[in-house]
Coordinates of C-alpha atoms in Angstrom, one line a residue:
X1 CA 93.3 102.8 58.1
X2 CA 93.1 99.1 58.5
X3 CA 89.5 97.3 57.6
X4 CA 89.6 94.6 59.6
X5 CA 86.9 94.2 62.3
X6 CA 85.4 97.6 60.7
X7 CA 81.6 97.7 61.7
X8 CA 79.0 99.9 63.4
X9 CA 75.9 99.1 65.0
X10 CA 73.0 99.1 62.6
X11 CA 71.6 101.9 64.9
X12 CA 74.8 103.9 65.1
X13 CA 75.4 103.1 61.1
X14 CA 72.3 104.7 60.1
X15 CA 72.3 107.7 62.6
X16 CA 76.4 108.9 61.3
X17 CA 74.6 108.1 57.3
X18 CA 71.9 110.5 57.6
X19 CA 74.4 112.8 59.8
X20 CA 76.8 112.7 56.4
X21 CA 74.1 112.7 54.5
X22 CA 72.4 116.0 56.0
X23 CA 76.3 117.6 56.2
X24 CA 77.8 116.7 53.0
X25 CA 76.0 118.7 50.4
X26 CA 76.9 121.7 51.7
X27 CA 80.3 120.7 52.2
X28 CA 80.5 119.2 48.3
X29 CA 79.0 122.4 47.2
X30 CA 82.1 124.8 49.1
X31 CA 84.6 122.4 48.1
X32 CA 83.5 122.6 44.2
X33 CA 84.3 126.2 44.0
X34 CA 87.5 125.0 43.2
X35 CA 87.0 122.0 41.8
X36 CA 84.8 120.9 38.2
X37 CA 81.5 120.2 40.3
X38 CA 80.6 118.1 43.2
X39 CA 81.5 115.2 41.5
X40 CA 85.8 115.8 41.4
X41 CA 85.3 117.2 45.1
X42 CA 83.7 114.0 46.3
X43 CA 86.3 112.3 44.2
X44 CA 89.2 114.3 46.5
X45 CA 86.8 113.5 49.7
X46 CA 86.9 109.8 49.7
X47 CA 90.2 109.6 47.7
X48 CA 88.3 107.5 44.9
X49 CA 89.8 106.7 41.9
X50 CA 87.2 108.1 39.3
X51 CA 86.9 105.3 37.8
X52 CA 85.0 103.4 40.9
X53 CA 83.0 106.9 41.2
X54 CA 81.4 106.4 37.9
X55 CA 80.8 102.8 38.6
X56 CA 79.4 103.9 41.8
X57 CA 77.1 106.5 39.7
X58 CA 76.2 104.0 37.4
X59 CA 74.7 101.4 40.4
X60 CA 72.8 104.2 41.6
X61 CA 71.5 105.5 38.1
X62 CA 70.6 101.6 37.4
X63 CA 68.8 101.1 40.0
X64 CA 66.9 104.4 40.3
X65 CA 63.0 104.1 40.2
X66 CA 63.4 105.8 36.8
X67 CA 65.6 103.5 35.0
X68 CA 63.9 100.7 36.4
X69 CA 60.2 101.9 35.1
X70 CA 61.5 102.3 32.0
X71 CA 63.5 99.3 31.4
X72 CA 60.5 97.0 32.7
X73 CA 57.8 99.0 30.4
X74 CA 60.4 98.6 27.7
X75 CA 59.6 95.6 25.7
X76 CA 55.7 96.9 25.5
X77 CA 56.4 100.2 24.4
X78 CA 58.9 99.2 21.6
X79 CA 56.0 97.4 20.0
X80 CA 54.0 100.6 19.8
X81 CA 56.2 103.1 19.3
X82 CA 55.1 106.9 17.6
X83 CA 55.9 107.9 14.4
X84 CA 55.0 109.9 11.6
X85 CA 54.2 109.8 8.3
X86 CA 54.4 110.8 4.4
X87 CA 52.4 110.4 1.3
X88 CA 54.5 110.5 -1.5
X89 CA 53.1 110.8 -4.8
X90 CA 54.0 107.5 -6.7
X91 CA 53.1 106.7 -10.3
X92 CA 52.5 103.6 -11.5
X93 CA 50.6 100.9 -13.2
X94 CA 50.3 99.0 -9.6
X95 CA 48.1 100.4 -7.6
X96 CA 49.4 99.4 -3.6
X97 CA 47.2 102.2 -2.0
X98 CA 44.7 104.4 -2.2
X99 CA 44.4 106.8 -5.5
X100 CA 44.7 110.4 -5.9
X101 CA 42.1 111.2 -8.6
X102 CA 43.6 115.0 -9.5
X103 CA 47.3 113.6 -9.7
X104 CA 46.1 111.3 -12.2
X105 CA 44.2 113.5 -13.6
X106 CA 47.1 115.8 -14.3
X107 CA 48.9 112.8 -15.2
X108 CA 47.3 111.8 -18.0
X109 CA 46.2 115.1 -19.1
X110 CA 49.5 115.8 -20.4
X111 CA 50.9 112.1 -21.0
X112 CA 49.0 109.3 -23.3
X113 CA 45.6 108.9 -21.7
X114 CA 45.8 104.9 -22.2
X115 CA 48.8 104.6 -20.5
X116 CA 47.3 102.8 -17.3
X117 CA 49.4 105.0 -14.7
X118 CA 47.5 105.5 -11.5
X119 CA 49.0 108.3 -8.9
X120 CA 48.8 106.9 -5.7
X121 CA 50.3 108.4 -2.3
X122 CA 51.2 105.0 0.0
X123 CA 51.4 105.8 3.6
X124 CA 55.2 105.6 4.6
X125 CA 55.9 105.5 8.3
X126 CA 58.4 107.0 9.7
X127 CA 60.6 106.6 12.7
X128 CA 63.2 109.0 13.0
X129 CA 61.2 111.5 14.9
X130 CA 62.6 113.5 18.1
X131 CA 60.7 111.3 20.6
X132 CA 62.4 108.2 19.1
X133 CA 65.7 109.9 18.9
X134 CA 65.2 110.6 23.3
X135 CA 64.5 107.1 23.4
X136 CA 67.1 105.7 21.2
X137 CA 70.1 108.1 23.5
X138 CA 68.1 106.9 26.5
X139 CA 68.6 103.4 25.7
X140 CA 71.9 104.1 24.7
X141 CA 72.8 105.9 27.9
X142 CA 71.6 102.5 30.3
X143 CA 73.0 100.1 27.8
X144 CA 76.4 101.6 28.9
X145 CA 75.9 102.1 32.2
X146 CA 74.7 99.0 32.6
X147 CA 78.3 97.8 31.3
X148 CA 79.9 100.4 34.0
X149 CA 78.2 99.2 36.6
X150 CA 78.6 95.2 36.1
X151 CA 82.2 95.4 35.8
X152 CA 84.2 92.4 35.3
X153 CA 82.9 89.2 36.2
X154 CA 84.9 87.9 39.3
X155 CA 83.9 91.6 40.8
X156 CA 80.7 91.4 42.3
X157 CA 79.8 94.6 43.2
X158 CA 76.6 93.9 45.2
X159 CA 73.2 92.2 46.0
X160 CA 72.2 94.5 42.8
X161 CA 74.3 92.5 40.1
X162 CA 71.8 90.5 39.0
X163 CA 68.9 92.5 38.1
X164 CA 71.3 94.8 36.7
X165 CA 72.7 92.6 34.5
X166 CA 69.0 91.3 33.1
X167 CA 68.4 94.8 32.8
X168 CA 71.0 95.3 31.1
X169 CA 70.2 92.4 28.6
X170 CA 66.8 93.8 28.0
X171 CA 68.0 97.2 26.9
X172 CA 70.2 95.5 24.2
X173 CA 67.6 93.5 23.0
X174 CA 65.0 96.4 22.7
X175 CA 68.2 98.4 21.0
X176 CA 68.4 95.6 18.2
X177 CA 64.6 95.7 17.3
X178 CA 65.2 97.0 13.1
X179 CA 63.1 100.5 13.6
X180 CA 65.2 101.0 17.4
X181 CA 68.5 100.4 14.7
X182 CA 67.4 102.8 12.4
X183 CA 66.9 106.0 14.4
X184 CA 69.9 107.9 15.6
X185 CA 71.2 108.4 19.2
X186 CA 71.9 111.7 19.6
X187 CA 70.0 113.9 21.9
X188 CA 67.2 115.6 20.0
X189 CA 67.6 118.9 22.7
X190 CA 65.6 119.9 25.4
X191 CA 62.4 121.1 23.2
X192 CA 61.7 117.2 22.8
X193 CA 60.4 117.1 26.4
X194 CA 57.0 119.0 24.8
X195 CA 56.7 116.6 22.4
X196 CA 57.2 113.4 25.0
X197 CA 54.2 115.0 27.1
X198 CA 52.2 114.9 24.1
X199 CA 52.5 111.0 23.9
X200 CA 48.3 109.9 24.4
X201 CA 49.6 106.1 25.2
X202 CA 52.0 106.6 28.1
X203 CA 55.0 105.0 27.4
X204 CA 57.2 108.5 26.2
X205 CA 55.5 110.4 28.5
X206 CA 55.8 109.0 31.7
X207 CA 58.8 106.8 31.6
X208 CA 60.7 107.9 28.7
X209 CA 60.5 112.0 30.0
X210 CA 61.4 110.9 33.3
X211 CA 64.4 108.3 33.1
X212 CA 66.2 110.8 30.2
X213 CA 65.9 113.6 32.5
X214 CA 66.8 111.7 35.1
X215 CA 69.9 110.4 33.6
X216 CA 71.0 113.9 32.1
X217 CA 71.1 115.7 35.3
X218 CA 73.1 113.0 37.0
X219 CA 75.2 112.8 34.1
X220 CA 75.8 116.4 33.4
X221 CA 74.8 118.6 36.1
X222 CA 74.6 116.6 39.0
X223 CA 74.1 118.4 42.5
X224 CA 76.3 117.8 45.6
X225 CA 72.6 116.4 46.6
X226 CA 72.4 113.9 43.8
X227 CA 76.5 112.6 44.9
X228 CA 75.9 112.6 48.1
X229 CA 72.6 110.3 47.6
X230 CA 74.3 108.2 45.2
X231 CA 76.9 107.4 47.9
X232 CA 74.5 106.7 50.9
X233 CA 73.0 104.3 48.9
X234 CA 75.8 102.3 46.6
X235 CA 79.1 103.1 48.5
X236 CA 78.4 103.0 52.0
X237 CA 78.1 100.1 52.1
X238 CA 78.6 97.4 55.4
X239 CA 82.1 96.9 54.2
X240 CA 82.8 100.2 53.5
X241 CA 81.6 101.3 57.4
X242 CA 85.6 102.5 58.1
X243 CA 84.9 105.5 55.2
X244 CA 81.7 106.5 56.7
X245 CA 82.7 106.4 59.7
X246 CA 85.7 108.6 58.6
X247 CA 83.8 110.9 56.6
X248 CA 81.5 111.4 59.9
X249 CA 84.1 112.1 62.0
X250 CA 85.7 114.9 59.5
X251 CA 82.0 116.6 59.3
X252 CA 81.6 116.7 63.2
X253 CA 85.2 118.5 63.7
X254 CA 84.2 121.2 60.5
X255 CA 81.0 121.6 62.5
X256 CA 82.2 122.3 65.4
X257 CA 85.1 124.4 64.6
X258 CA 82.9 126.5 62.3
X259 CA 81.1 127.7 65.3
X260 CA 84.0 129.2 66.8
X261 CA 86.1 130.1 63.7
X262 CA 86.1 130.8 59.7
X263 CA 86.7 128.3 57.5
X264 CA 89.5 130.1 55.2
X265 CA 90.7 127.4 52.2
X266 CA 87.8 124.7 51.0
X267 CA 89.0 121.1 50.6
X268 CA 92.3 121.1 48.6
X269 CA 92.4 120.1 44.6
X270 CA 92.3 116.8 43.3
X271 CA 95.6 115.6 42.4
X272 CA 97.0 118.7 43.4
X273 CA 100.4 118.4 44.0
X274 CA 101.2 121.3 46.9
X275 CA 100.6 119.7 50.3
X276 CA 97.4 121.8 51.5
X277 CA 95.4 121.3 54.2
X278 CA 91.4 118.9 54.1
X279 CA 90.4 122.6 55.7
X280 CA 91.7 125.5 56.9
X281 CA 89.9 128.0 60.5
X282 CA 90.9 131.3 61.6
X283 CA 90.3 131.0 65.3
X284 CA 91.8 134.5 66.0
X285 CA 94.2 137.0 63.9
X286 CA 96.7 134.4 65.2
X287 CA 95.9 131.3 65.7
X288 CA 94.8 128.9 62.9
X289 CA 94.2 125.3 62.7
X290 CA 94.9 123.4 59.9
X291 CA 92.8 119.4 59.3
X292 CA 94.7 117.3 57.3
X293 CA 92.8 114.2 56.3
X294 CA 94.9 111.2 55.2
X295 CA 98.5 113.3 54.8
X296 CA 100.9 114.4 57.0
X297 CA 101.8 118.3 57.1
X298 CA 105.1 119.3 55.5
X299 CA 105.8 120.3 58.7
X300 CA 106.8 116.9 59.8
X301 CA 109.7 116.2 57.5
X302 CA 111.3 114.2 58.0
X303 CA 110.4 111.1 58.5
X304 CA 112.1 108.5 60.7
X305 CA 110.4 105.6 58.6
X306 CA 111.0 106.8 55.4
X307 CA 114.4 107.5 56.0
X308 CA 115.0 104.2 57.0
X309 CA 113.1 102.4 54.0
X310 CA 114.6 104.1 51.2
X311 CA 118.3 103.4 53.0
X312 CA 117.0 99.8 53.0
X313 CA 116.1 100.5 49.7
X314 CA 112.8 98.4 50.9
X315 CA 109.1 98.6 49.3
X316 CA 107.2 100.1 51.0
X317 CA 104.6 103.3 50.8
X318 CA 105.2 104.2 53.9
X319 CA 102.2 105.6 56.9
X320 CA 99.7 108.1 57.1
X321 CA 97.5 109.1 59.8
X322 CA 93.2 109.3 59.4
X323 CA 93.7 112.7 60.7
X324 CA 96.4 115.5 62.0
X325 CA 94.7 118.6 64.1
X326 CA 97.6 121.3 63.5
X327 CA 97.5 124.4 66.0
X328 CA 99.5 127.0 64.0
X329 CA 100.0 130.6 66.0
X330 CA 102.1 133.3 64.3
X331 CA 102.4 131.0 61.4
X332 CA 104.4 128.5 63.8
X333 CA 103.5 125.4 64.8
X334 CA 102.6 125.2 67.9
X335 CA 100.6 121.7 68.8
X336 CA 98.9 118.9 66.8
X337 CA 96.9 116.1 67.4
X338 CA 97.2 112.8 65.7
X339 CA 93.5 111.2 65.4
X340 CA 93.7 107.4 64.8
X341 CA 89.9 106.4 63.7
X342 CA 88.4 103.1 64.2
X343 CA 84.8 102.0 63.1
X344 CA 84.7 99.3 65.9
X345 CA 84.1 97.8 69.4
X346 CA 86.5 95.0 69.1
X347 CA 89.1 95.5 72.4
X348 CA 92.1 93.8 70.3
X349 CA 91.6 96.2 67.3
X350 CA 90.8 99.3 69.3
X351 CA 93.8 98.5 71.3
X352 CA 96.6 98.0 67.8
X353 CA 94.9 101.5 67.3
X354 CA 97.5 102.9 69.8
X355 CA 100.1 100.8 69.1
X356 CA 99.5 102.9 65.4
X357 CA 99.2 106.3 67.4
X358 CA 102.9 105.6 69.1
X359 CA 104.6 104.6 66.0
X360 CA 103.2 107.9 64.2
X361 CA 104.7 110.2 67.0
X362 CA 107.7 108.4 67.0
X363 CA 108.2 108.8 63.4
X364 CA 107.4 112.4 62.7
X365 CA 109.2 114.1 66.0
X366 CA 109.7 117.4 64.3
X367 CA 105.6 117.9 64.9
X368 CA 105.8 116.6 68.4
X369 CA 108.7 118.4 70.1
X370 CA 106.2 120.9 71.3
X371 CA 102.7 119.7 73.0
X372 CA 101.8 116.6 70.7
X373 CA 98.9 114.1 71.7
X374 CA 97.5 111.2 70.1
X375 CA 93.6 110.7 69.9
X376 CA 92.1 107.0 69.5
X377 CA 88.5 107.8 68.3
X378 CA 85.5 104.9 68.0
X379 CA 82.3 104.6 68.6
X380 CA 81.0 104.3 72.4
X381 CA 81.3 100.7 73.6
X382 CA 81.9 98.5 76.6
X383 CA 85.4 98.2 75.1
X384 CA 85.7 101.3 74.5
X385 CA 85.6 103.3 78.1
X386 CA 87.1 107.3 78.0
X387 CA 88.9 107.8 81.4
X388 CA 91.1 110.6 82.5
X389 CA 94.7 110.5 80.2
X390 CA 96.6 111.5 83.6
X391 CA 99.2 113.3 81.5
X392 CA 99.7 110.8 78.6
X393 CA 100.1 111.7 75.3
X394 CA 97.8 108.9 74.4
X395 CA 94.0 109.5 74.7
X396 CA 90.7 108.2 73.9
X397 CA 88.1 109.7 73.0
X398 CA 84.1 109.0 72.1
X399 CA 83.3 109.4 68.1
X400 CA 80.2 112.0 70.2
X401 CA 82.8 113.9 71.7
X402 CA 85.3 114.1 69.2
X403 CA 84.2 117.7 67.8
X404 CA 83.7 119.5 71.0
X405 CA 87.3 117.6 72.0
X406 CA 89.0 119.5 69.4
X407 CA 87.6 122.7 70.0
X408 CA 88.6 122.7 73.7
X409 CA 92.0 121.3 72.6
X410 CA 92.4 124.1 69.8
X411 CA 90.7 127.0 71.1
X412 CA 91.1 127.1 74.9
X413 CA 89.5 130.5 75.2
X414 CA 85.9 129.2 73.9
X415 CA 84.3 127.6 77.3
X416 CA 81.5 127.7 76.5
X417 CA 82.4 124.4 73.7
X418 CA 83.9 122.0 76.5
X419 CA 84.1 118.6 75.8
X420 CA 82.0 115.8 77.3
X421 CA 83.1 113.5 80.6
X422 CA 86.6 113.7 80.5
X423 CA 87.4 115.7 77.6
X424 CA 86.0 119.0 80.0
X425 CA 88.8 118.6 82.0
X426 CA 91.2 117.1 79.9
X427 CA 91.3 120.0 77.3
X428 CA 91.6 122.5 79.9
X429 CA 94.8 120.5 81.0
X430 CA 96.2 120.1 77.5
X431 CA 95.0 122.9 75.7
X432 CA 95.4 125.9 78.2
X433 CA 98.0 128.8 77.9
X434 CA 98.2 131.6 75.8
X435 CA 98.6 132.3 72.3
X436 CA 102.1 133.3 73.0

């Protein structure tokens, strides 16, 4: 999907975030059942490379209330760290410290007695206890997701860049102080947390507990919660309003069709190379519909365009629709609906967003021969008006109506999830007849 003239309302914008943001987890959390965690699932979702995911993680780990506590406590703390300490025995004719009389004693009682040796047991501190060593993997831990999360130079990843990168420079400074050096970074384990609450002055206890917990669950165990807030905040951004607006749009068709039918296959594997579905409802013992986000089924081969490119031997990727609605009965084929999605009110792009729908059905007339339609979906607008489709394939169709839409178009028998205005009557006319 094209990004020009891509923007929402701010009021529409934040209604479809915290829609997406109320729907996600849940759907995160199905689609990790066969997946490595939320994380490769939202990965799959928003067809991110992983490497912008982590950088994405390590924004929103940055600039967590956490991180930020710590990092501006950080250069006081350092100053006064704990530590503990030994008192060696240590004989010598030099007394540095304070004298014990019974080593001494014991010294001299079996050496010369005028050999001028004093024991003495100097206090040694010493830094390499557990609540240094959460600190030091702490510090460690920012430090390089501070790196992840700048990136390279001519990439300015947002209004955040700057305090992340004096954040950033703080940690490494703190790291170089000669005791910080000297302690290890590896994770002491999770008994250390005792010990940090023990801390009378503060600075362990309430920011170094809370930032290395922090970062440990989001970096090991993170919850489709945790993903899904990391994205509200650091991916969705204004210029990123075409994937929200996308990911909205997917979550309000899975509502509504898991009202009327069972969702059968989660969200299909990262990088898996079979062509499976975004999701998968049984509607009735024979009817299924298939949602394929960003892919066309395999039912479609071929492809008009493709043909003609590699016979042109030209370079090209070829198309892909936002979204194909597949009505399979009896394991045929027996409808589909192309959804083009634009996140705008702009008449001229709304309008090349049919020119896109007719080129798709064009190109793929093995999925159209039987009843084929192609939805334009946007927001509600002045230039963007639903009126009765009068038997073209071509409609449009409100980004509020779009679930209940699909239901009537797929599932004829369920009246009691019409569609809105003039998607009640036009998915009776579309959508009626028999499973047969």
């Amino acid at each position: 999907m094209s990004r020009i003239d891509s923007s929402l309302e701010p009021g529409l914008r934040a209604a479809m975030l915290s829609e997406v943001q109320r729907l996600l987890p849940a759907f995160l959390t199905a689609a990790s059942i066969e997946r490595d965690g939320p994380l490769n699932a939202a990965v799959e979702l928003l067809e991110l490379p992983e490497s912008d995911l982590r950088r994405v993680l390590a924004v929103h780990m940055m600039l967590s209330p956490y991180v930020r506590d710590l990092v501006t406590a950080l250069p006081t703390g350092i100053r006064r760290p704990l530590t503990s300490s030994t008192r060696p025995r240590v004989a010598g004719r030099v007394v540095t410290s304070g004298i014990d009389w019974a080593a001494t004693s014991r010294l001299r009682a079996t050496s010369s007695p005028l050999g001028d040796t004093w024991v003495t047991r100097p206090a040694n501190r010493i830094f390499d206890i557990p609540e240094n060593r959460a600190l030091a993997w702490t510090l460690k831990t920012i430090f390089e997701r501070g790196l992840t999360a700048i990136g390279p130079r001519d990439d300015h990843f947002g209004t955040w860049e700057d305090e992340i990168r004096t954040m950033t420079a703080t940690v490494h400074r703190a790291r170089r102080t000669a005791w910080v050096e000297s302690v290890p970074t590896t994770w002491p384990g999770e008994e250390v947390y005792i010990q940090l609450k023990a801390d009378r002055m503060g600075f362990y206890r309430l920011h170094v507990t809370e930032a290395a917990r922090y970062l440990r669950r989001m970096i090991f165990t993170p919850s489709a919660t945790d993903v899904v807030d990391a994205l509200s905040h650091r991916y969705f951004e204004p210029n990123q309003d075409w994937k929200l607006f996308e990911i909205a749009i997917l979550l309000r068709i899975t509502t509504a069709l898991n009202d009327v039918g069972v969702r059968t296959s989660p969200i299909r594997l990262f990088n898996d190379t079979k062509a499976r579905p975004f999701a998968v409802y049984q509607l009735t013992p024979t009817r299924q519909v298939r949602i394929w986000y960003q892919k066309w089924p395999p039912t479609t081969r071929p492809s008009e365009l493709n043909d003609a490119i590699r016979h042109y031997e030209l370079p090209s990727g070829g198309t892909r629709p936002d979204i194909v609605v597949e009505t399979v009965i009896g394991g045929e084929t027996k409808s589909a609906v192309l959804l083009e999605l634009k996140a705008s009110s702009s008449g001229a792009y709304l309008s090349s967003g049919l020119s896109q729908l007719l080129g798709y059905m064009r190109d793929r007339p093995a999925l159209f021969a039987n009843e084929a339609s192609g939805w334009l979906v946007a927001p509600p607008s002045p230039n963007f008006v639903s009126k009765n489709h009068e038997g073209r394939s071509l409609w449009v169709t409100s980004a509020e109506d779009v679930g209940a839409a699909i239901v009537a178009r797929v599932f004829p028998g369920s009246t009691d999830q019409q569609p809105l205005s003039l998607h009640r009557q036009a998915g009776r006319t579309l959508g009626s007849g028999d499973d047969s």
